[in-house]
Tab-separated table of C-alpha atoms in Angstrom:
chain	number	residue	atom	x	y	z
A	414	MET	CA	-29.682	148.327	-41.005
A	415	LYS	CA	-30.864	147.219	-37.524
A	416	THR	CA	-33.073	150.799	-35.337
A	417	HIS	CA	-32.129	151.399	-32.359
A	418	ALA	CA	-36.812	151.238	-32.075
A	419	THR	CA	-35.359	147.367	-32.723
A	420	LEU	CA	-32.793	146.798	-29.854
A	421	ALA	CA	-34.721	147.877	-27.570
A	422	ALA	CA	-37.897	146.160	-28.281
A	423	LEU	CA	-34.799	143.546	-28.270
A	424	ALA	CA	-33.569	143.827	-25.267
A	425	VAL	CA	-37.534	144.046	-23.283
A	426	ALA	CA	-38.343	141.783	-24.865
A	427	LEU	CA	-35.736	139.102	-23.662
A	428	ALA	CA	-35.579	141.344	-20.085
A	429	PRO	CA	-37.851	137.908	-18.715
A	430	LEU	CA	-35.284	135.172	-19.702
A	431	ALA	CA	-32.213	137.128	-19.148
A	432	ALA	CA	-33.086	137.278	-15.173
A	433	HIS	CA	-34.458	133.425	-15.105
A	434	ALA	CA	-31.423	132.746	-16.188
A	435	ALA	CA	-29.413	134.735	-13.468
A	436	GLY	CA	-31.916	133.113	-11.078
A	437	SER	CA	-31.744	129.714	-12.297
A	438	SER	CA	-31.879	126.766	-9.824
A	439	ALA	CA	-32.657	123.119	-9.384
A	440	HIS	CA	-35.756	121.504	-9.511
A	441	ALA	CA	-37.050	118.273	-10.019
A	442	GLY	CA	-39.165	116.830	-13.006
A	443	VAL	CA	-42.001	114.900	-13.457
A	444	ASP	CA	-39.452	112.092	-15.035
A	445	GLY	CA	-37.614	112.207	-10.815
A	446	VAL	CA	-34.613	113.873	-12.801
A	447	VAL	CA	-33.110	116.149	-11.204
A	448	ARG	CA	-31.933	119.248	-13.018
A	449	TYR	CA	-28.813	121.935	-12.109
A	450	PRO	CA	-28.087	125.279	-13.760
A	451	PHE	CA	-24.343	125.245	-16.350
A	452	PRO	CA	-23.742	126.847	-15.695
A	453	GLY	CA	-23.802	126.777	-11.297
A	454	ALA	CA	-22.912	125.360	-7.793
A	455	THR	CA	-21.360	121.983	-8.612
A	456	PRO	CA	-24.201	119.511	-8.349
A	457	THR	CA	-24.730	115.841	-5.515
A	458	LEU	CA	-26.152	112.588	-7.044
A	459	ALA	CA	-25.925	110.422	-4.453
A	460	CYS	CA	-26.129	106.510	-5.000
A	461	ALA	CA	-26.886	103.385	-3.603
A	462	PRO	CA	-24.458	101.142	-3.231
A	463	LEU	CA	-23.996	98.584	-5.825
A	464	THR	CA	-26.427	100.279	-7.968
A	465	VAL	CA	-26.387	102.073	-11.212
A	466	CYS	CA	-27.268	105.681	-11.287
A	467	THR	CA	-27.015	108.254	-13.612
A	468	ILE	CA	-26.252	111.654	-15.529
A	469	ALA	CA	-27.420	113.052	-18.407
A	470	LEU	CA	-25.720	115.479	-20.660
A	471	GLN	CA	-26.368	118.463	-23.370
A	472	SER	CA	-28.529	116.186	-26.463
A	473	GLY	CA	-26.050	116.746	-29.442
A	474	GLU	CA	-22.459	117.348	-27.409
A	475	ALA	CA	-19.989	114.387	-26.778
A	476	VAL	CA	-18.067	112.673	-24.051
A	477	SER	CA	-13.995	113.231	-24.804
A	478	GLY	CA	-12.980	112.050	-21.417
A	479	LEU	CA	-13.651	111.776	-17.670
A	480	ALA	CA	-12.272	111.973	-15.305
A	481	THR	CA	-12.528	110.924	-10.637
A	482	GLY	CA	-10.711	111.193	-7.237
A	483	ASP	CA	-11.796	107.194	-6.948
A	484	SER	CA	-11.762	104.910	-9.209
A	485	GLU	CA	-11.243	102.004	-7.253
A	486	ARG	CA	-14.844	102.044	-5.447
A	487	TRP	CA	-16.219	103.710	-8.663
A	488	ILE	CA	-17.527	102.480	-11.796
A	489	ILE	CA	-18.049	105.813	-14.230
A	490	ALA	CA	-18.478	103.536	-18.445
A	491	THR	CA	-20.483	105.529	-20.579
A	492	SER	CA	-23.577	104.730	-22.851
A	493	PRO	CA	-26.068	107.482	-25.278
A	494	SER	CA	-29.084	107.626	-25.094
A	495	GLY	CA	-32.304	109.013	-25.949
A	496	PRO	CA	-33.422	109.948	-30.119
A	497	GLY	CA	-30.606	108.856	-32.199
A	498	GLY	CA	-28.504	108.353	-29.319
A	499	SER	CA	-27.561	111.598	-29.156
A	500	THR	CA	-27.502	112.445	-25.434
A	501	PRO	CA	-24.217	110.715	-23.594
A	502	LEU	CA	-25.865	109.332	-20.664
A	503	VAL	CA	-23.011	108.676	-17.905
A	504	LEU	CA	-23.080	105.897	-15.823
A	505	VAL	CA	-22.090	106.430	-11.908
A	506	LYS	CA	-22.022	102.926	-9.980
A	507	PRO	CA	-20.839	103.141	-6.421
A	508	LYS	CA	-19.026	99.266	-5.292
A	509	ALA	CA	-19.213	100.619	-1.275
A	510	ASP	CA	-21.148	102.843	1.096
A	511	SER	CA	-20.167	105.950	2.497
A	512	LEU	CA	-18.149	106.400	-0.492
A	513	GLN	CA	-17.384	110.230	-1.643
A	514	THR	CA	-15.855	111.245	-4.437
A	515	ASN	CA	-15.606	113.988	-7.367
A	516	LEU	CA	-16.629	113.213	-10.889
A	517	VAL	CA	-15.272	115.619	-13.765
A	518	ILE	CA	-16.410	115.013	-17.566
A	519	ALA	CA	-15.464	116.482	-20.655
A	520	THR	CA	-17.306	116.702	-23.329
A	521	THR	CA	-17.012	118.555	-26.734
A	522	ALA	CA	-19.154	121.870	-25.482
A	523	HIS	CA	-18.843	121.530	-21.447
A	524	VAL	CA	-17.000	120.798	-18.620
A	525	TYR	CA	-18.816	119.083	-15.547
A	526	TYR	CA	-18.333	119.367	-12.264
A	527	VAL	CA	-20.091	116.867	-9.987
A	528	GLN	CA	-19.531	115.355	-6.251
A	529	LEU	CA	-20.430	111.908	-6.388
A	530	ILE	CA	-22.075	110.313	-1.974
A	531	SER	CA	-22.846	106.209	-1.993
A	532	THR	CA	-25.166	106.014	0.736
A	533	ARG	CA	-28.096	103.585	1.505
A	534	GLN	CA	-29.014	107.392	3.302
A	535	TRP	CA	-30.894	109.080	1.045
A	536	SER	CA	-30.820	109.941	-2.908
A	537	ASN	CA	-30.540	111.478	-5.382
A	538	GLY	CA	-30.118	109.487	-8.520
A	539	ARG	CA	-30.064	110.463	-12.162
A	540	ILE	CA	-29.342	114.045	-12.378
A	541	ALA	CA	-29.870	116.006	-15.489
A	542	PHE	CA	-28.439	120.441	-16.729
A	543	TYR	CA	-30.357	122.658	-18.022
A	544	TYR	CA	-28.789	125.858	-20.597
A	545	PRO	CA	-30.798	128.794	-19.246
A	546	ALA	CA	-27.273	131.435	-20.893
A	547	GLU	CA	-27.102	128.763	-23.358
A	548	GLU	CA	-31.343	129.427	-23.944
A	549	LEU	CA	-31.340	132.742	-23.733
A	550	ALA	CA	-27.908	133.549	-26.824
A	551	ALA	CA	-29.878	131.540	-29.235
A	552	GLN	CA	-33.115	133.385	-27.995
A	553	ALA	CA	-30.911	136.536	-28.460
A	554	ALA	CA	-30.005	135.413	-32.056
A	555	ALA	CA	-33.004	134.165	-32.932
A	556	ALA	CA	-34.725	137.873	-32.149
A	557	ALA	CA	-31.225	139.557	-33.804
A	558	LYS	CA	-32.284	136.902	-37.034
A	559	ARG	CA	-35.960	137.460	-37.244
A	560	ALA	CA	-35.253	141.467	-37.057
A	561	GLU	CA	-32.251	141.613	-39.724
A	562	GLU	CA	-34.947	138.973	-42.004
A	563	GLU	CA	-37.458	141.672	-41.033
A	564	SER	CA	-35.902	144.494	-42.498
A	565	GLU	CA	-34.616	143.259	-45.388
A	566	ASN	CA	-37.622	142.130	-46.564
A	567	ALA	CA	-39.552	145.555	-45.767
A	568	THR	CA	-40.217	147.228	-48.991
A	569	PRO	CA	-37.992	149.378	-49.941
A	570	PRO	CA	-38.181	153.262	-50.240
A	571	PRO	CA	-39.757	154.363	-53.217
A	572	GLN	CA	-36.652	155.911	-56.147
A	573	PRO	CA	-38.211	159.211	-57.739
A	574	VAL	CA	-38.736	159.662	-61.157
A	575	ASP	CA	-40.598	162.843	-61.640
A	576	ARG	CA	-39.676	165.702	-58.762
A	577	SER	CA	-41.489	167.859	-60.726
A	578	TYR	CA	-42.956	170.278	-58.381
A	579	THR	CA	-43.003	173.895	-56.607
A	580	ILE	CA	-43.341	174.068	-53.367
A	581	ARG	CA	-44.197	177.450	-51.832
A	582	GLY	CA	-45.748	178.378	-48.471
A	583	ALA	CA	-45.078	178.795	-44.544
A	584	ALA	CA	-41.434	178.189	-44.295
A	585	GLN	CA	-42.808	176.757	-40.161
A	586	ILE	CA	-44.730	173.394	-42.180
A	587	ALA	CA	-42.891	173.411	-45.553
A	588	PRO	CA	-41.296	170.064	-46.512
A	589	ARG	CA	-38.100	169.766	-47.668
A	590	GLU	CA	-39.158	167.979	-51.289
A	591	ALA	CA	-41.976	166.079	-53.234
A	592	TYR	CA	-41.839	163.862	-55.776
A	593	ASN	CA	-44.282	160.924	-57.240
A	594	ASP	CA	-43.651	157.564	-59.377
A	595	GLY	CA	-46.630	157.542	-60.860
A	596	THR	CA	-48.769	155.495	-58.618
A	597	HIS	CA	-48.252	157.576	-55.583
A	598	THR	CA	-46.886	161.406	-54.914
A	599	TYR	CA	-44.213	161.808	-51.608
A	600	VAL	CA	-43.867	164.996	-49.484
A	601	ARG	CA	-41.018	164.063	-47.838
A	602	TYR	CA	-39.163	166.018	-45.020
A	603	ASP	CA	-36.165	165.604	-42.987
A	604	LYS	CA	-37.713	166.423	-39.922
A	605	LEU	CA	-41.516	166.816	-39.169
A	606	PRO	CA	-42.591	169.913	-37.756
A	607	SER	CA	-43.703	170.008	-34.081
A	608	ASP	CA	-47.892	170.501	-35.271
A	609	VAL	CA	-48.363	168.595	-38.924
A	610	PRO	CA	-50.318	169.766	-41.293
A	611	VAL	CA	-53.838	168.494	-42.883
A	612	VAL	CA	-52.763	167.065	-46.040
A	613	VAL	CA	-56.075	168.350	-48.921
A	614	ALA	CA	-54.938	166.720	-53.050
A	615	VAL	CA	-56.266	170.657	-55.397
A	616	ALA	CA	-58.608	169.067	-58.253
A	617	PRO	CA	-58.577	170.550	-61.447
A	618	ASP	CA	-60.737	173.101	-60.543
A	619	GLY	CA	-58.199	174.851	-58.067
A	620	THR	CA	-60.634	173.757	-55.288
A	621	ASN	CA	-59.276	171.218	-52.735
A	622	GLN	CA	-60.704	167.679	-52.115
A	623	ILE	CA	-59.891	164.255	-49.576
A	624	VAL	CA	-57.355	162.759	-49.874
A	625	ASN	CA	-56.207	159.220	-49.477
A	626	TYR	CA	-53.062	159.684	-47.602
A	627	ARG	CA	-50.322	158.157	-44.912
A	628	LEU	CA	-47.901	159.329	-43.282
A	629	LEU	CA	-44.271	156.251	-43.226
A	630	ASP	CA	-41.940	158.073	-40.711
A	631	THR	CA	-41.539	161.570	-41.880
A	632	THR	CA	-43.267	161.289	-45.276
A	633	PHE	CA	-47.014	161.939	-46.391
A	634	VAL	CA	-47.773	159.002	-49.206
A	635	ILE	CA	-50.705	160.167	-51.121
A	636	ASP	CA	-52.720	157.849	-53.521
A	637	GLY	CA	-52.781	159.240	-56.968
A	638	VAL	CA	-50.749	162.110	-58.298
A	639	PRO	CA	-53.136	164.767	-57.828
A	640	SER	CA	-51.597	168.123	-59.738
A	641	GLY	CA	-51.171	170.326	-56.651
A	642	VAL	CA	-51.906	169.389	-52.898
A	643	ASP	CA	-51.694	171.919	-49.400
A	644	LEU	CA	-51.086	170.671	-46.238
A	645	ILE	CA	-53.246	172.740	-43.741
A	646	LEU	CA	-52.320	173.762	-40.637
A	647	ASN	CA	-55.488	175.421	-37.969
A	648	ALA	CA	-57.677	175.510	-41.345
A	649	GLY	CA	-59.653	178.881	-41.077
A	650	THR	CA	-58.963	179.579	-37.928
A	651	GLY	CA	-58.711	183.791	-37.181
A	652	LYS	CA	-60.414	186.604	-38.721
A	653	HIS	CA	-60.369	184.983	-42.197
A	654	GLY	CA	-57.969	182.636	-41.000
A	655	ARG	CA	-55.172	184.986	-41.030
A	656	GLY	CA	-54.047	181.990	-37.747
A	657	GLU	CA	-53.693	179.326	-40.720
A	658	LEU	CA	-51.028	178.019	-42.686
A	659	ARG	CA	-50.800	176.991	-45.945
A	660	VAL	CA	-48.778	175.568	-48.297
A	661	ALA	CA	-48.996	174.900	-51.622
A	662	ILE	CA	-47.232	171.594	-53.678
A	663	ARG	CA	-47.735	172.450	-57.674
A	664	HIS	CA	-46.482	169.448	-60.209
A	665	ILE	CA	-45.157	171.672	-62.886
């Protein structure tokens, strides 16, 4: 199950990409192709007369229809390109100078709107698209999948096998329960006290001894199965340790 903390972490991780998607603009690559964000403002393909210009679409989609406002003076065709022919390429050729019309490209994934201009004055004859919103969605889906896999692969909490413990002492630091699984001893709180006590083991002679332990969420996980555990807060404070709080947990 995803926690609020996990979702918040995802939101923080994806925030830069979301900002990028919101403010995306056209840019020219080193290959000479001008790439426009999709969806976004309508791009303009400026093509010299009797010259073939290109519009590259997204890899994996297929062109299902083409329509232009001037099919008499513009030649429009399609061609596969890229590895395995997976990237559709729309070929555009104006028959004369100073023409202007529009082009609608329908594919299995998108509908593109492009302005067409024939001119010898300037050129923008190779355009393509990039998809920041889809990148964001893919990133979010991948992050959610990773979070779910991490949650599923997390070590499940141990199943208590021995709950034969007594718990006596200061109510302010008393836990909900104690149990062991034969390898570790677990001391669980419903909610941790505001001041977390120190954990020490009880030796057979009744003296306290240092023990390895760690805190996971609201549970102390103690190495081994000692005969008893003491939880101590403010050890030795005040005269004769009168400010000390202590809880004795004993296996019976």
